[in-house]
XYZ file of C-alpha atoms in Angstrom:
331
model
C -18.401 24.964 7.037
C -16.585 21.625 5.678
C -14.556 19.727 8.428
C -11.875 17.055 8.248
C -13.080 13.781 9.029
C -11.595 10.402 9.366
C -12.813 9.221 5.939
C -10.120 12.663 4.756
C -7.195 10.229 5.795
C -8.590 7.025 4.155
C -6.908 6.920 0.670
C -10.360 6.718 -0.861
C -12.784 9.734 -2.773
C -12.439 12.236 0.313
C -8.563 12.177 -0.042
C -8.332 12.272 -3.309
C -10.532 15.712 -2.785
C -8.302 16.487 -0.812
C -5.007 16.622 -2.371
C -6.803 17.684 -5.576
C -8.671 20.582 -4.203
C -6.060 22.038 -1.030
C -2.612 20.388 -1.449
C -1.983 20.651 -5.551
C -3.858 23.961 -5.179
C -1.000 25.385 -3.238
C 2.021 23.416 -3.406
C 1.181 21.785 -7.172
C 4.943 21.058 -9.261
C 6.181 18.738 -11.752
C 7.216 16.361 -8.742
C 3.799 15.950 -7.183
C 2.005 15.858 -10.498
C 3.947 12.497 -11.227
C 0.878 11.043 -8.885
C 2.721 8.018 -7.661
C 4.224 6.037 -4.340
C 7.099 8.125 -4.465
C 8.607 11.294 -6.467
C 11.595 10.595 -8.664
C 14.150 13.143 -8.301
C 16.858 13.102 -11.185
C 19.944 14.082 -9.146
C 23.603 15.096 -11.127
C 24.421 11.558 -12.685
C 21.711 9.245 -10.797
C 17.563 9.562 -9.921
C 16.297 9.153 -6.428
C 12.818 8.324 -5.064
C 12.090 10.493 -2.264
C 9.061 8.915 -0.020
C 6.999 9.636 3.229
C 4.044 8.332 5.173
C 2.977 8.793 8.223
C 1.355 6.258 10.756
C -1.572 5.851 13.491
C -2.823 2.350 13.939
C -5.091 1.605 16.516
C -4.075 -0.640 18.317
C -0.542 0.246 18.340
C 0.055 -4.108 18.485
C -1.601 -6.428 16.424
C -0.994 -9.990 15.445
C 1.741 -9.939 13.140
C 2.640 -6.473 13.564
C 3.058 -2.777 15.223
C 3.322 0.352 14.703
C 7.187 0.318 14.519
C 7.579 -2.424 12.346
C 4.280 -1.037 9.763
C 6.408 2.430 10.212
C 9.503 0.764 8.477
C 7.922 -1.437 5.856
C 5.332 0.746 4.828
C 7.823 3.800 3.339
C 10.226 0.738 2.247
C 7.776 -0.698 0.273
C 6.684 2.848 -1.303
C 10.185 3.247 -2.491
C 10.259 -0.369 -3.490
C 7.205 0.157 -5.598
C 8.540 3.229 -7.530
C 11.639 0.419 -8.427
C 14.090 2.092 -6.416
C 16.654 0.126 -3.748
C 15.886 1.140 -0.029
C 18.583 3.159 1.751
C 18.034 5.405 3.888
C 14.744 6.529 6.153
C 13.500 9.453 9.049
C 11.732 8.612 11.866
C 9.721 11.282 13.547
C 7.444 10.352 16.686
C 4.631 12.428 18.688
C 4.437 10.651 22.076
C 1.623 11.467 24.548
C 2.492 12.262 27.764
C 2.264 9.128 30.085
C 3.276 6.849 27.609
C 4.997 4.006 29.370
C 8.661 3.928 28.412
C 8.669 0.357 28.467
C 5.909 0.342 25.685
C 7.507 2.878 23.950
C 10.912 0.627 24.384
C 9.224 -2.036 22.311
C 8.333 0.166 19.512
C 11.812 1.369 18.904
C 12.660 -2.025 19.179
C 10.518 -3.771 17.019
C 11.422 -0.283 14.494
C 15.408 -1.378 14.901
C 14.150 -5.436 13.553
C 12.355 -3.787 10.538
C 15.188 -1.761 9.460
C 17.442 -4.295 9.552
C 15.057 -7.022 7.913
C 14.512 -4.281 5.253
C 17.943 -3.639 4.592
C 17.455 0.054 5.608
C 19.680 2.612 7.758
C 17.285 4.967 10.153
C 20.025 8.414 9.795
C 17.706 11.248 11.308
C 14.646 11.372 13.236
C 12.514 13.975 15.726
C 10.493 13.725 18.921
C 7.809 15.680 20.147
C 5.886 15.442 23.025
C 2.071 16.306 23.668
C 0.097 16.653 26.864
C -1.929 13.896 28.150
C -5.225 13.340 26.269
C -4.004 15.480 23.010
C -2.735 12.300 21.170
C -2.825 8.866 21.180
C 0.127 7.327 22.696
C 2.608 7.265 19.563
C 2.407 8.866 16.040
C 4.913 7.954 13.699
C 6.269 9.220 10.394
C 8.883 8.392 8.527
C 10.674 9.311 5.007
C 12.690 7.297 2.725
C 15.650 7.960 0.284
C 16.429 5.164 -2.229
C 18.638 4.900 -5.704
C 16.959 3.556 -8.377
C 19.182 0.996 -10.379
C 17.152 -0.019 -13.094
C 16.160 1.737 -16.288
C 12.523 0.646 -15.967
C 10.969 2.924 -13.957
C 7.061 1.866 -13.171
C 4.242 4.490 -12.428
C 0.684 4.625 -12.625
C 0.628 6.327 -15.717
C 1.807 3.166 -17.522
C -0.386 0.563 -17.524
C -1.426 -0.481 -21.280
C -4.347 -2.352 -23.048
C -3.620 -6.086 -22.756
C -1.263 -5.958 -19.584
C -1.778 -8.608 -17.167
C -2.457 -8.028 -13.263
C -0.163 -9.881 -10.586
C -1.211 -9.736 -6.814
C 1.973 -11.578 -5.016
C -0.857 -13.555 -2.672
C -4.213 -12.958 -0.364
C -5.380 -9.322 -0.137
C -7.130 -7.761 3.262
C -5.183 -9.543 5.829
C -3.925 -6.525 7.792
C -7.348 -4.761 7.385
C -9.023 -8.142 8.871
C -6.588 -8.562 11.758
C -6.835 -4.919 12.987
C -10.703 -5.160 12.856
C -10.500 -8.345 14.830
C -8.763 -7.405 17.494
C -10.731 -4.190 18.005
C -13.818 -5.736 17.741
C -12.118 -8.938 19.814
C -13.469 -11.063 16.406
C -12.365 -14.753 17.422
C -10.112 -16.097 14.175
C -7.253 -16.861 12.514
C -6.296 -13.367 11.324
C -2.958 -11.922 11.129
C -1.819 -9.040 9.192
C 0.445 -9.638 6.501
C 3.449 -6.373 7.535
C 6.526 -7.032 5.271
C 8.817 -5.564 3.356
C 8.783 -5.887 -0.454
C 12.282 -4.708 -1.766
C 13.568 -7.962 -2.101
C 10.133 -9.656 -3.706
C 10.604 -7.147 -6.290
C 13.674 -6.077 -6.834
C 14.654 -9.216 -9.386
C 11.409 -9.359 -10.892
C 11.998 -5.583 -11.691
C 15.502 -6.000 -13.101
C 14.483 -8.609 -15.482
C 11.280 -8.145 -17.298
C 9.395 -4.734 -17.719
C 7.410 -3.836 -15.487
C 4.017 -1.148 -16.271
C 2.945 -0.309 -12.812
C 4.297 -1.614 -9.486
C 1.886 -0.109 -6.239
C 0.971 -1.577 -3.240
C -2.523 -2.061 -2.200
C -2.346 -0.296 1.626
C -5.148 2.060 2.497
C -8.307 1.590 0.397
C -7.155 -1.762 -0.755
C -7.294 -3.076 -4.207
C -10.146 -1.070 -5.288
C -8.568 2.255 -4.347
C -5.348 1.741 -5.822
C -6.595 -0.359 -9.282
C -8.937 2.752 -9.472
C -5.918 5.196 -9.275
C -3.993 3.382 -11.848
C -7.197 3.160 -14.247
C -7.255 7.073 -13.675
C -3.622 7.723 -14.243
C -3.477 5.390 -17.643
C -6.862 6.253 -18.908
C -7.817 2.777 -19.064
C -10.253 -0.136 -18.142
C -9.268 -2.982 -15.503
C -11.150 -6.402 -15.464
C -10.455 -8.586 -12.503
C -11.571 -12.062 -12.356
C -12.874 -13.029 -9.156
C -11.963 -16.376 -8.649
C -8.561 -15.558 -9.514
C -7.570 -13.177 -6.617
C -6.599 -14.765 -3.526
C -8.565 -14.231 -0.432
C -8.660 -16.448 2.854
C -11.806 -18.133 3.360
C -11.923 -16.342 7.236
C -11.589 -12.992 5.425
C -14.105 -13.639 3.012
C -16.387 -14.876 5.659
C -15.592 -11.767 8.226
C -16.429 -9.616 5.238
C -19.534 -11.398 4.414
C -20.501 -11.208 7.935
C -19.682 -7.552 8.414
C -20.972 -6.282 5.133
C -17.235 -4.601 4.172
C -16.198 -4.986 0.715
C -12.973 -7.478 1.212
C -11.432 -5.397 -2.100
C -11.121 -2.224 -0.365
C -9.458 -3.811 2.903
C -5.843 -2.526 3.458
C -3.101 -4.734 2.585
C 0.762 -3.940 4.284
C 2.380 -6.601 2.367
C 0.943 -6.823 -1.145
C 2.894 -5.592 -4.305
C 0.357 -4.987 -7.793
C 2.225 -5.411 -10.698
C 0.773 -4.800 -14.314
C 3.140 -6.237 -16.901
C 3.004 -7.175 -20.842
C 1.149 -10.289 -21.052
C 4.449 -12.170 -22.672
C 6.345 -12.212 -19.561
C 3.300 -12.394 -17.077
C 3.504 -16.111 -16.433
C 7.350 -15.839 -16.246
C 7.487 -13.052 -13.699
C 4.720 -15.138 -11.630
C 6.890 -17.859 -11.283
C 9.558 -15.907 -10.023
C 7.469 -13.748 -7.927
C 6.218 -17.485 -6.446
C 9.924 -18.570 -5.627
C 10.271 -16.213 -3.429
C 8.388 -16.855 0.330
C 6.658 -13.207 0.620
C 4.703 -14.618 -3.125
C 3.975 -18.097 -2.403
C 0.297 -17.680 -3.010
C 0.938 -15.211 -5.874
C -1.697 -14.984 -8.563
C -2.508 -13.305 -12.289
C -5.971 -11.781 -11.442
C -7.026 -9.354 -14.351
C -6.150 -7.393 -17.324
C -6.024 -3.942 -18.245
C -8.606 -3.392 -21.067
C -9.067 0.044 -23.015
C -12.028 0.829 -22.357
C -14.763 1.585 -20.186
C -11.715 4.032 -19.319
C -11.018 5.440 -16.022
C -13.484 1.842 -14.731
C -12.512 -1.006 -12.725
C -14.762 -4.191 -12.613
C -14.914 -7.473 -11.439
C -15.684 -10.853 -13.611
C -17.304 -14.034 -12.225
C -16.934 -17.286 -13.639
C -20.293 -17.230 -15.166
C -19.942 -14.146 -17.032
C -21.807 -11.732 -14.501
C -19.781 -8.281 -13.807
C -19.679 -5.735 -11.020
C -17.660 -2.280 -11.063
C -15.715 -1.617 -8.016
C -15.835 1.850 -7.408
C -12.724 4.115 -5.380
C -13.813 3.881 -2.051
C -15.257 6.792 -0.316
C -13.741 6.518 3.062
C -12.156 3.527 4.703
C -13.843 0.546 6.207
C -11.797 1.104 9.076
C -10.299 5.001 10.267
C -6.553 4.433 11.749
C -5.715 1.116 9.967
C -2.083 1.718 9.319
């Protein structure tokens, strides 16, 4: 008899499984076939992205973050991805019983910061309660509403032979900080929870943009692996291009994780004609959340459906979808 295990909720092989085999079997339509951040919903005179996500970190603080804040920024940024404006969001929580009100106080606190730093109205929301030792303090979900106002609309199905790849700075920060601290990993690690509308949103309006995704669960390699499935292409990276902290790189290292599959809360991907690559980098570098940002690939056509990594001698690596997650509960 098969099981759910954690590797089920990881965004990696298992998950994919999953939503292939179960979900699509029963509740397949032309919405969840778009395969994306996001389904756009054309509306009578606009189109919508409609967004959820759901969220269990362990631990429910971690340097530069929480659960509230990640709860916030994480279905912001999925409607931010799919190039639509943030309005509107749900918040549904499963307390356990014995929570302490005070830490639960803090949560909804830190969630009321987010919204507002995000630009975002919380309008409905739910709250359940389970008995002692059937859940882990607080689970959170929440779903988004936003307008899209630009023609361009990006998806994973878009991403063409000769695009370049733009990371908006250093990948597997949050993955690194939550391992850290539950592993009480001495370091400089802090996770890098933000909200993307406004990193985006210009570059968006101005030059056209392929595919827009960001890297959470699975990291880069699951989600350049997604996008090389949805556009039936090949994606080279070149590794001393991408931006990764030297205390990441040596955690990794140390720990035997592959840094490209950590989870990332406050990374965009873009894939964009190679014209306006270098213009949309600058831009994307005036802005403080992509300081750091970087060109660090480009989509090739084939081997299709492959994603692979480049040293500077020549030397090449594929980096496969990730079967699980490094780390179960990481956002």
């Amino acid at each position: 008899m098969e099981i759910v295990t954690l590797a089920h909720g990881a965004g990696g092989r298992l998950t994919e499984r999953l939503i292939e085999n179960l979900f699509k079997k029963y509740l397949n339509n032309e919405y969840l076939q778009q395969g994306d951040d996001g389904a756009v919903l054309s509306l009578p005179g606009t189109k919508v992205v409609f967004s959820t996500d759901s969220f269990v970190v362990n631990p429910l603080f971690f340097p530069g973050g929480d659960i509230g804040k990640l709860a916030v920024y994480g279905t912001v940024n999925d409607l931010a991805v799919m190039g639509a404006e943030p309005l509107f969001l749900s918040l549904g929580l499963i307390l356990e019983e014995g929570l302490a009100l005070s830490e639960l106080e803090n949560v909804v606190q830190s969630i009321a910061q987010a919204a507002e730093k995000a630009g975002v109205k919380i309008v409905t929301g739910d709250t359940k309660v389970v008995e002692k030792g059937k859940g882990d303090k607080i689970y959170i979900n929440t779903a988004g509403l936003g307008l899209i106002s630009t023609p361009n609309n990006p998806s994973g199905k878009k991403a063409r032979p000769g695009d370049k790849i733009l990371v908006n700075g250093f990948i597997g920060d949050h993955g690194a900080a939550i391992l850290a601290v539950r592993e009480n990993i001495p370091g400089d690690f802090t996770s890098d929870c933000a909200p993307l509308n406004e990193l985006v949103k210009p570059i968006i309006q101005e030059y056209p943009v392929h595919v827009m995704r960001d890297p959470s669960r699975g990291g880069l390699a699951a989600t350049l692996n997604e996008i090389a499935k949805q556009s039936n292409v090949g994606i080279e990276l070149w590794e001393e291009k991408v931006p990764i902290r030297p205390q990441v790189k040596t955690l990794c290292g140390y720990l035997g994780l592959d840094v490209y599959a950590l989870a990332n809360e406050g990374k965009v991907i873009m894939i964009m004609p190679s014209e306006v690559a270098e213009k949309a980098l600058e831009k994307m570098r005036a802005h403080p959340l992509g300081k750091d940002a970087a060109i660090i690939g480009e989509v090739r056509e084939a081997p299709a459906g492959v994603v692979y990594l480049k040293n500077r001698i020549g030397g090449e690596r594929i980096i496969n979808m990730p079967l699980g997650e490094n780390l179960p509960r990481i956002c």
